[in-house]
Amino acid sequence: MAFLCNSKSSVSLCDPQKMKKKKKNKHYYPIKLRRFSYAELEASTNGFSPRNLLGKGSHGAVFFATLDGGALTAAVKVPISTASSSAENEIEILSKIRSRQIVNLIGYAVDYSRERKLLLVVEYMPNGSLEDLIHTHPKPPAWSDRVRFALEIAKAVRTLHGLNPPVIHRDIKSSNVLIEKASRSRVSDFGLAIMGHVEDIRALSISPAGTLGYLDPCYVTPANLSTKSDVFSFGILLLEIVSGRRAIDVDFSPPSIVEWALPLIQNGEFRGICDRRIRWPRHLPVVRELAFLAARCVRPTAEKRPCMEEVVDCLERIKKRARQINIWNRLRPRVTRVESSWPLDDIDGEEEEEHVSVPRRQSRRSLSGRSRKVSNLTSVERSFAWIGDEMTRGSHQMGRSKSIGCFREVKVGPDGCVSGMVKSRGRVRVKVSTVRLSKSKSMGALHGGNNAIYRGNMMTPEVDELTVIPLLVNSSTNAHMITVTRVGKLLS
Ligand SMILES: Nc1ncnc2c1ncn2[C@@H]1O[C@H](COP(=O)(O)OP(=O)(O)OP(=O)(O)O)[C@@H](O)[C@H]1O
């Protein structure tokens, strides 16, 4: 049977006959499932050796396999006998879908010797699951990665819901999100997924299923099934991503993540739901928006939850905001405190106090007159703080920022003034006559000379769309590298 494909989606529902015609479209991939022999899979997993075991779930075990003489690495899912219907279901659905957003099916094998079990061969994801990453990894993911993961998962679910007929995954959770080599996340495990129009599925009276903690409370009878059940599970996953706590965790009171997080969100206590293992102060606006989005996804009334399209849009905005904050973090001199309405700086001791350090050529003492804690901000630094504030309020002015080059042939005068040429990677070559490096080590602020201050940015008069930010004075080599950042939109 052929199904329609949304050309914008990277998923294809495939009819092999039509695939030939569509082959040129990069969104379409031919789906040709390979049939492996049981012996082949047995050999490729060293006889399903515990050393090859990647993990166990309620439906069976997953083994690492090396096939085709080492050319193909894969994961082989061996279901427990009672779960063979889940394997059949997974083959049924994954044989029609191919996407970079999901863990695709490569092929299958039938174990004739036992209870005619179906073994699934799926793409191998070398970086484990999101569950491992959030809960057990020694270095938990940073905020920008968390937002990216949330967006990738949301896009995958949106794609599934956007198919014709739609696919409802029914088991969105952190252990079903696997991380590929390039750290991208993909949705896996389609054992419970259902393909079809909601009305048709409801008529089939398939019993509600899912994982405790992620299961939509509205979905208690087959008649209540809708794509909004996935939205609920996604909301739980989002809370897990933000808080770093499990969907159900008896170490917390209340153990249910929804009951624990919602009152905190309603009271605006975003610090309370943040994963404390990572530095977070400046990302509080991001956390706040993620939390609001999660709260909308887990609304008790399914109709009031957003659809995945809306969730993706919202996460795109949050991702932009996180990126702006990251840029701002790089631009902003590290300060003990900023004299602005920045709401995040009063966080218990998380801000680093940074003192001025001096390039090797100058003694610390020779600059001592100028050295200061940066709580005494210069006008430029204050202007930077203004940019940060704008970002927090959601200004999109800083949307386009790109490092395009760095200072070369720079001289630092005894008074701390810097002059030299900017050699950009592109065509622009800017002469910067004098900038005073009022703070060194990893950050500095520019002053005076031929530079003008425009809405908080340092701007060379020669090229009005460049912002010159001294980022690094490499004292070990005496090379003075100053990053030049293009912030065109700010100047509009
Ligand atoms: N394609 C894969 N590549 C690498 N590791 C995988 C792959 N698929 C599964 N795993 C690992 O095996 C574990 C078990 O996966 P499986 O899908 O069987 O169960 P689960 O999702 O953890 O739990 P449940 O079956 O109860 O939903 C996963 O947590 C993951 O660590």
CSV table of N, CA and C and ligand atoms in Angstrom, one decimal, residues 54-60 62 75 77 103 122-125 128-129 131-132 171 173 175-176 178 189 211, ligand 1:
chain,number,residue,atom,x,y,z
A,54,LEU,N,23.9,-4.5,25.0
A,54,LEU,CA,23.8,-3.0,25.1
A,54,LEU,C,22.8,-2.6,26.1
A,55,GLY,N,21.8,-3.4,26.4
A,55,GLY,CA,20.8,-3.0,27.4
A,55,GLY,C,19.7,-4.0,27.4
A,56,LYS,N,18.9,-3.9,28.4
A,56,LYS,CA,17.7,-4.8,28.5
A,56,LYS,C,16.5,-3.9,28.7
A,57,GLY,N,15.4,-4.2,28.1
A,57,GLY,CA,14.1,-3.5,28.4
A,57,GLY,C,13.1,-4.5,28.7
A,58,SER,N,11.8,-4.0,28.9
A,58,SER,CA,10.8,-5.0,29.3
A,58,SER,C,10.4,-5.9,28.1
A,59,HIS,N,10.8,-5.5,26.9
A,59,HIS,CA,10.5,-6.4,25.8
A,59,HIS,C,11.6,-7.3,25.3
A,60,GLY,N,12.8,-7.2,25.9
A,60,GLY,CA,13.8,-8.1,25.5
A,60,GLY,C,15.2,-7.4,25.7
A,62,VAL,N,19.1,-6.1,23.9
A,62,VAL,CA,19.6,-5.5,22.7
A,62,VAL,C,21.1,-5.8,22.7
A,75,ALA,N,22.5,-2.9,16.0
A,75,ALA,CA,22.0,-3.3,17.2
A,75,ALA,C,20.9,-4.4,16.9
A,77,LYS,N,17.9,-6.6,18.3
A,77,LYS,CA,16.9,-6.7,19.4
A,77,LYS,C,16.3,-8.1,19.5
A,103,VAL,N,15.4,5.9,15.0
A,103,VAL,CA,16.4,4.7,14.8
A,103,VAL,C,15.7,3.8,13.8
A,122,VAL,N,18.6,-3.1,14.0
A,122,VAL,CA,18.3,-1.7,13.8
A,122,VAL,C,19.7,-0.9,13.8
A,123,GLU,N,19.6,0.3,13.5
A,123,GLU,CA,20.8,1.2,13.4
A,123,GLU,C,21.4,1.2,14.8
A,124,TYR,N,22.7,1.2,14.9
A,124,TYR,CA,23.4,1.2,16.2
A,124,TYR,C,23.6,2.6,16.6
A,125,MET,N,23.3,3.0,17.8
A,125,MET,CA,23.5,4.3,18.3
A,125,MET,C,24.5,4.2,19.4
A,128,GLY,N,24.5,5.7,23.6
A,128,GLY,CA,23.6,5.3,24.6
A,128,GLY,C,22.3,6.0,24.5
A,129,SER,N,21.6,6.1,25.6
A,129,SER,CA,20.2,6.7,25.6
A,129,SER,C,20.3,8.0,26.3
A,131,GLU,N,18.4,8.8,28.6
A,131,GLU,CA,18.2,8.5,30.0
A,131,GLU,C,19.6,8.4,30.7
A,132,ASP,N,20.5,7.6,30.0
A,132,ASP,CA,21.9,7.5,30.6
A,132,ASP,C,22.5,8.8,30.7
A,171,ASP,N,5.1,5.6,23.4
A,171,ASP,CA,6.1,5.2,24.5
A,171,ASP,C,7.3,6.2,24.4
A,173,LYS,N,9.8,8.4,25.9
A,173,LYS,CA,10.5,8.5,27.2
A,173,LYS,C,12.0,8.5,27.0
A,175,SER,N,14.5,6.7,27.8
A,175,SER,CA,15.3,5.5,27.4
A,175,SER,C,14.9,5.1,26.0
A,176,ASN,N,13.9,5.7,25.4
A,176,ASN,CA,13.6,5.5,24.0
A,176,ASN,C,14.1,6.6,23.1
A,178,LEU,N,17.7,7.6,21.7
A,178,LEU,CA,19.1,7.2,21.6
A,178,LEU,C,19.9,8.3,21.0
A,189,ASP,N,12.4,2.5,19.4
A,189,ASP,CA,11.4,1.6,20.0
A,189,ASP,C,9.9,1.9,19.6
A,211,THR,N,4.4,3.7,29.3
A,211,THR,CA,5.3,3.5,30.5
A,211,THR,C,4.8,4.4,31.7
B,1,LIG,N1,19.8,0.9,18.4
B,1,LIG,C1,20.5,0.9,19.6
B,1,LIG,N2,21.8,1.2,19.7
B,1,LIG,C2,22.4,1.2,20.8
B,1,LIG,N3,21.8,0.9,22.0
B,1,LIG,C3,20.5,0.5,22.0
B,1,LIG,C4,19.8,0.5,20.8
B,1,LIG,N4,18.5,0.1,21.1
B,1,LIG,C5,18.5,-0.1,22.4
B,1,LIG,N5,19.7,0.1,23.0
B,1,LIG,C6,20.1,0.0,24.4
B,1,LIG,O1,19.4,-1.1,25.0
B,1,LIG,C7,18.6,-0.6,26.0
B,1,LIG,C8,17.3,-1.4,26.0
B,1,LIG,O2,16.5,-1.0,24.9
B,1,LIG,P1,15.0,-1.4,24.8
B,1,LIG,O3,14.4,-0.6,23.7
B,1,LIG,O4,14.8,-2.9,24.6
B,1,LIG,O5,14.4,-1.1,26.2
B,1,LIG,P2,14.0,0.3,26.9
B,1,LIG,O6,13.5,1.2,25.9
B,1,LIG,O7,15.1,0.7,27.8
B,1,LIG,O8,12.8,-0.2,27.9
B,1,LIG,P3,11.4,-0.8,27.4
B,1,LIG,O9,11.6,-1.9,26.5
B,1,LIG,O10,10.8,-1.2,28.7
B,1,LIG,O11,10.7,0.3,26.8
B,1,LIG,C9,18.4,0.9,25.8
B,1,LIG,O12,18.2,1.6,27.0
B,1,LIG,C10,19.7,1.3,25.1
B,1,LIG,O13,20.6,1.6,26.1
